[in-house]
Coordinates of C-alpha atoms in Angstrom, one line a residue:
Chain Q
P363 CA -23.1 20.9 -63.3
K364 CA -20.8 22.3 -60.6
T365 CA -22.6 22.3 -57.3
G366 CA -23.1 25.4 -55.3
S367 CA -21.7 27.8 -57.8
F368 CA -25.0 29.9 -57.7
K369 CA -24.4 30.1 -53.8
D370 CA -23.0 33.7 -54.4
E371 CA -26.6 34.8 -55.2
L372 CA -29.0 35.8 -52.5
Chain N
M731 CA -21.4 40.9 -59.9
N732 CA -23.1 42.2 -63.0
I733 CA -25.6 45.2 -63.4
F734 CA -28.7 42.9 -63.6
R735 CA -27.8 41.0 -60.4
L736 CA -27.2 44.4 -58.6
A737 CA -30.5 45.8 -60.0
G738 CA -32.3 42.7 -58.8
D739 CA -30.9 42.8 -55.3
M740 CA -31.7 46.5 -55.2
T741 CA -35.2 46.1 -56.1
H742 CA -35.6 43.2 -53.7
L743 CA -34.3 45.5 -50.9
A744 CA -36.6 48.2 -52.1
S745 CA -39.5 46.0 -51.8
V746 CA -38.7 45.1 -48.3
L747 CA -38.2 48.7 -47.4
V748 CA -41.4 49.8 -48.9
L749 CA -43.2 47.2 -46.9
L750 CA -41.5 48.1 -43.8
L751 CA -42.2 51.8 -44.3
K752 CA -45.9 50.9 -44.7
I753 CA -45.9 48.9 -41.6
H754 CA -43.7 51.1 -39.5
T755 CA -45.0 54.5 -40.4
I756 CA -48.6 54.0 -41.3
K757 CA -48.9 51.2 -38.7
S758 CA -51.0 49.2 -41.2
C759 CA -50.5 46.0 -42.9
A760 CA -53.8 46.0 -44.9
G761 CA -53.7 43.9 -47.9
I762 CA -50.5 42.3 -46.9
S763 CA -50.6 38.4 -46.6
L764 CA -49.1 37.2 -43.4
K765 CA -48.9 33.8 -45.0
T766 CA -46.6 34.8 -47.7
Q767 CA -44.5 36.8 -45.2
E768 CA -44.1 33.7 -43.1
L769 CA -43.0 31.6 -46.0
F770 CA -40.4 34.3 -47.0
A771 CA -39.0 34.1 -43.5
I772 CA -38.7 30.3 -43.8
V773 CA -37.1 30.8 -47.2
F774 CA -34.5 33.0 -46.0
L775 CA -33.9 30.8 -42.8
T776 CA -33.3 27.7 -44.8
R777 CA -31.3 29.2 -47.6
Y778 CA -28.8 31.2 -45.4
L779 CA -27.8 28.2 -43.2
D780 CA -24.3 28.7 -44.5
L781 CA -24.3 32.4 -43.2
F782 CA -21.6 31.8 -40.8
T783 CA -19.7 29.0 -42.5
N784 CA -19.4 30.1 -46.1
F785 CA -18.1 33.5 -46.5
I786 CA -18.6 35.1 -50.0
S787 CA -18.3 38.8 -49.5
I788 CA -19.2 41.6 -47.0
Y789 CA -22.0 42.6 -49.4
N790 CA -23.4 39.1 -49.3
T791 CA -23.3 38.8 -45.7
I792 CA -24.9 42.1 -44.9
M793 CA -27.8 41.5 -47.5
K794 CA -28.4 38.1 -46.0
L795 CA -28.7 39.7 -42.6
I796 CA -30.9 42.4 -43.8
F797 CA -33.4 39.8 -45.5
L798 CA -33.4 37.6 -42.4
G799 CA -33.9 40.5 -40.1
S800 CA -36.5 42.3 -42.1
S801 CA -38.6 39.1 -42.9
F802 CA -38.8 38.1 -39.3
S803 CA -39.5 41.6 -38.1
I804 CA -42.4 42.0 -40.6
V805 CA -43.8 38.7 -39.4
W806 CA -43.5 39.9 -35.8
Y807 CA -45.1 43.3 -36.6
I808 CA -48.2 41.6 -38.3
R809 CA -48.6 38.9 -35.4
R810 CA -47.5 40.9 -32.3
H811 CA -47.5 44.6 -32.8
R812 CA -50.6 45.9 -30.9
V813 CA -51.6 48.5 -33.7
V814 CA -50.3 46.8 -36.7
R815 CA -51.9 43.5 -36.1
R816 CA -55.4 45.1 -36.0
S817 CA -55.1 46.2 -39.6
Y818 CA -54.4 42.6 -40.7
D819 CA -57.2 41.2 -42.9
K820 CA -57.2 37.7 -41.4
D821 CA -60.5 36.6 -43.2
Q822 CA -59.0 37.4 -46.6
D823 CA -55.8 35.6 -45.8
T824 CA -56.9 31.9 -45.6
F825 CA -54.4 30.2 -47.8
R826 CA -53.3 26.8 -46.2
H827 CA -49.6 27.9 -46.7
F828 CA -47.9 25.3 -44.7
F829 CA -49.3 22.8 -47.2
L830 CA -47.1 24.3 -49.8
M831 CA -44.1 23.4 -47.8
W832 CA -44.5 19.6 -48.1
P833 CA -44.4 19.3 -51.9
C834 CA -41.3 21.6 -51.9
L835 CA -39.5 19.5 -49.2
I836 CA -40.3 16.2 -50.9
L837 CA -39.0 17.7 -54.3
A838 CA -35.9 19.0 -52.6
I839 CA -35.1 15.6 -51.2
F840 CA -35.5 14.0 -54.5
I841 CA -34.2 16.7 -56.9
N842 CA -31.1 18.4 -55.7
E843 CA -27.5 18.8 -56.7
K844 CA -26.1 17.0 -53.6
F845 CA -27.9 15.0 -50.9
T846 CA -26.6 16.9 -47.8
L847 CA -28.7 18.6 -45.3
K848 CA -27.6 22.1 -46.2
E849 CA -28.0 21.4 -49.9
V850 CA -31.4 20.0 -49.6
M851 CA -32.5 22.9 -47.3
W852 CA -31.0 25.3 -49.9
T853 CA -32.9 23.6 -52.7
F854 CA -36.1 23.5 -50.6
S855 CA -35.8 27.4 -50.1
I856 CA -35.4 27.8 -53.9
Y857 CA -38.6 25.9 -54.5
L858 CA -40.6 27.5 -51.7
E859 CA -39.6 31.0 -52.8
A860 CA -41.0 30.2 -56.3
I861 CA -44.5 29.7 -54.7
A862 CA -44.3 31.8 -51.6
I863 CA -46.0 34.7 -53.2
L864 CA -49.2 32.7 -53.9
P865 CA -51.1 33.6 -50.7
Q866 CA -50.4 37.4 -51.5
L867 CA -51.7 37.0 -54.9
V868 CA -54.8 35.3 -53.7
M869 CA -55.3 37.9 -51.0
L870 CA -55.0 40.6 -53.9
Q871 CA -57.5 39.0 -56.0
R872 CA -60.0 38.9 -53.1
T873 CA -59.6 42.4 -51.9
R874 CA -59.2 43.7 -55.4
N875 CA -58.7 47.3 -54.2
I876 CA -55.0 47.7 -53.7
D877 CA -53.3 50.7 -52.0
N878 CA -50.2 52.3 -53.6
L879 CA -47.7 50.9 -51.2
T880 CA -48.9 47.3 -51.5
G881 CA -49.0 47.6 -55.2
Q882 CA -45.3 49.0 -55.3
Y883 CA -44.2 46.3 -53.0
I884 CA -45.5 43.5 -55.3
F885 CA -44.3 45.4 -58.3
L886 CA -40.7 45.6 -56.9
L887 CA -40.7 42.0 -55.9
G888 CA -41.6 40.9 -59.5
A889 CA -39.0 43.4 -60.8
Y890 CA -36.5 41.7 -58.6
R891 CA -37.4 38.2 -60.2
A892 CA -37.2 39.7 -63.7
F893 CA -33.7 41.1 -63.1
Y894 CA -32.5 37.8 -61.8
I895 CA -33.5 36.2 -65.0
L896 CA -31.5 38.6 -67.0
N897 CA -28.7 38.2 -64.6
W898 CA -28.8 34.3 -65.3
I899 CA -28.8 35.0 -69.1
Y900 CA -25.8 37.3 -68.6
R901 CA -23.9 34.8 -66.5
Y902 CA -24.6 31.9 -68.9
F903 CA -22.9 33.8 -71.6
T904 CA -20.1 35.4 -69.6
E905 CA -19.2 32.7 -67.3
E906 CA -18.3 29.0 -67.7
H907 CA -21.4 27.2 -68.9
Y908 CA -22.8 25.5 -65.9
V909 CA -26.3 24.4 -66.2
H910 CA -28.5 25.4 -63.2
W911 CA -31.8 23.7 -63.9
I912 CA -33.1 23.9 -60.3
T913 CA -32.6 27.6 -60.0
W914 CA -33.6 28.4 -63.5
V915 CA -36.9 26.4 -63.7
A916 CA -38.0 27.6 -60.2
G917 CA -37.0 31.1 -61.0
V918 CA -38.9 31.3 -64.2
I919 CA -42.1 29.8 -62.6
Q920 CA -41.8 32.3 -59.8
T921 CA -41.5 35.3 -62.4
L922 CA -44.4 33.9 -64.4
L923 CA -46.6 34.1 -61.3
Y924 CA -46.2 37.9 -61.3
G925 CA -47.1 38.3 -65.0
D926 CA -50.9 38.7 -64.4
F927 CA -50.2 41.3 -61.8
F928 CA -47.7 43.1 -63.9
Y929 CA -50.2 43.5 -66.7
Y930 CA -52.7 45.1 -64.6
Y931 CA -50.1 47.2 -62.8
F932 CA -49.0 48.6 -66.0
Q933 CA -52.5 49.2 -67.4
S934 CA -53.4 51.2 -64.2
W935 CA -50.0 53.1 -64.6
K936 CA -50.6 53.8 -68.3
N937 CA -54.2 55.1 -67.8
N938 CA -53.3 56.8 -64.7
V939 CA -56.1 55.0 -62.6
K940 CA -56.0 53.3 -59.4
L941 CA -54.8 49.6 -59.5
E942 CA -57.7 47.2 -59.4
L943 CA -57.8 43.6 -60.2
P944 CA -60.7 42.1 -62.1
A945 CA -62.8 39.8 -60.1

């Protein structure tokens, strides 16, 4: 899985 | 950003505003768990370490600042405000909340996507958020009689979680298929914790009676 791709959520 | 994510963020924002409204205008934090509020403050602090280094959008930055500012001011109100702190039911709020942090930290050290300080802290915040509501739920269970604003606050928090799950389902089908086990598992556990509360909330709403949890 790509790291940090959910970092655009709060 | 999809509609579910936006709805999730807005219900999250609304929950914070409802709580601040209760505290600020009624000058009361009756029924609110300080332990849960402290955990939320720690959640935001450890999750938004990249606030000034990783820019995503104006929207993201502003929302992060709102969540950080509101969570710390709520804690301040309950602990320090000379009127508000008198309404705090300390005897009902006895959960050993800092003990919840250790398993989350250990889990974050071992199960993360990348072993860096920022990434481990971010993962820690995800785990901690999943269980941060527990002291509040225990307190609800004890006081049983729940005023409207407290009930709405918890309902909106639960709605925020439910919308985030819909958001992940939507993202799974519309974006490239990256698997996000950490956020998904923690998020589903967190949402399930609200299940019981939701049940009684809807019952009281349907029957038009005051929300009261069974002993």
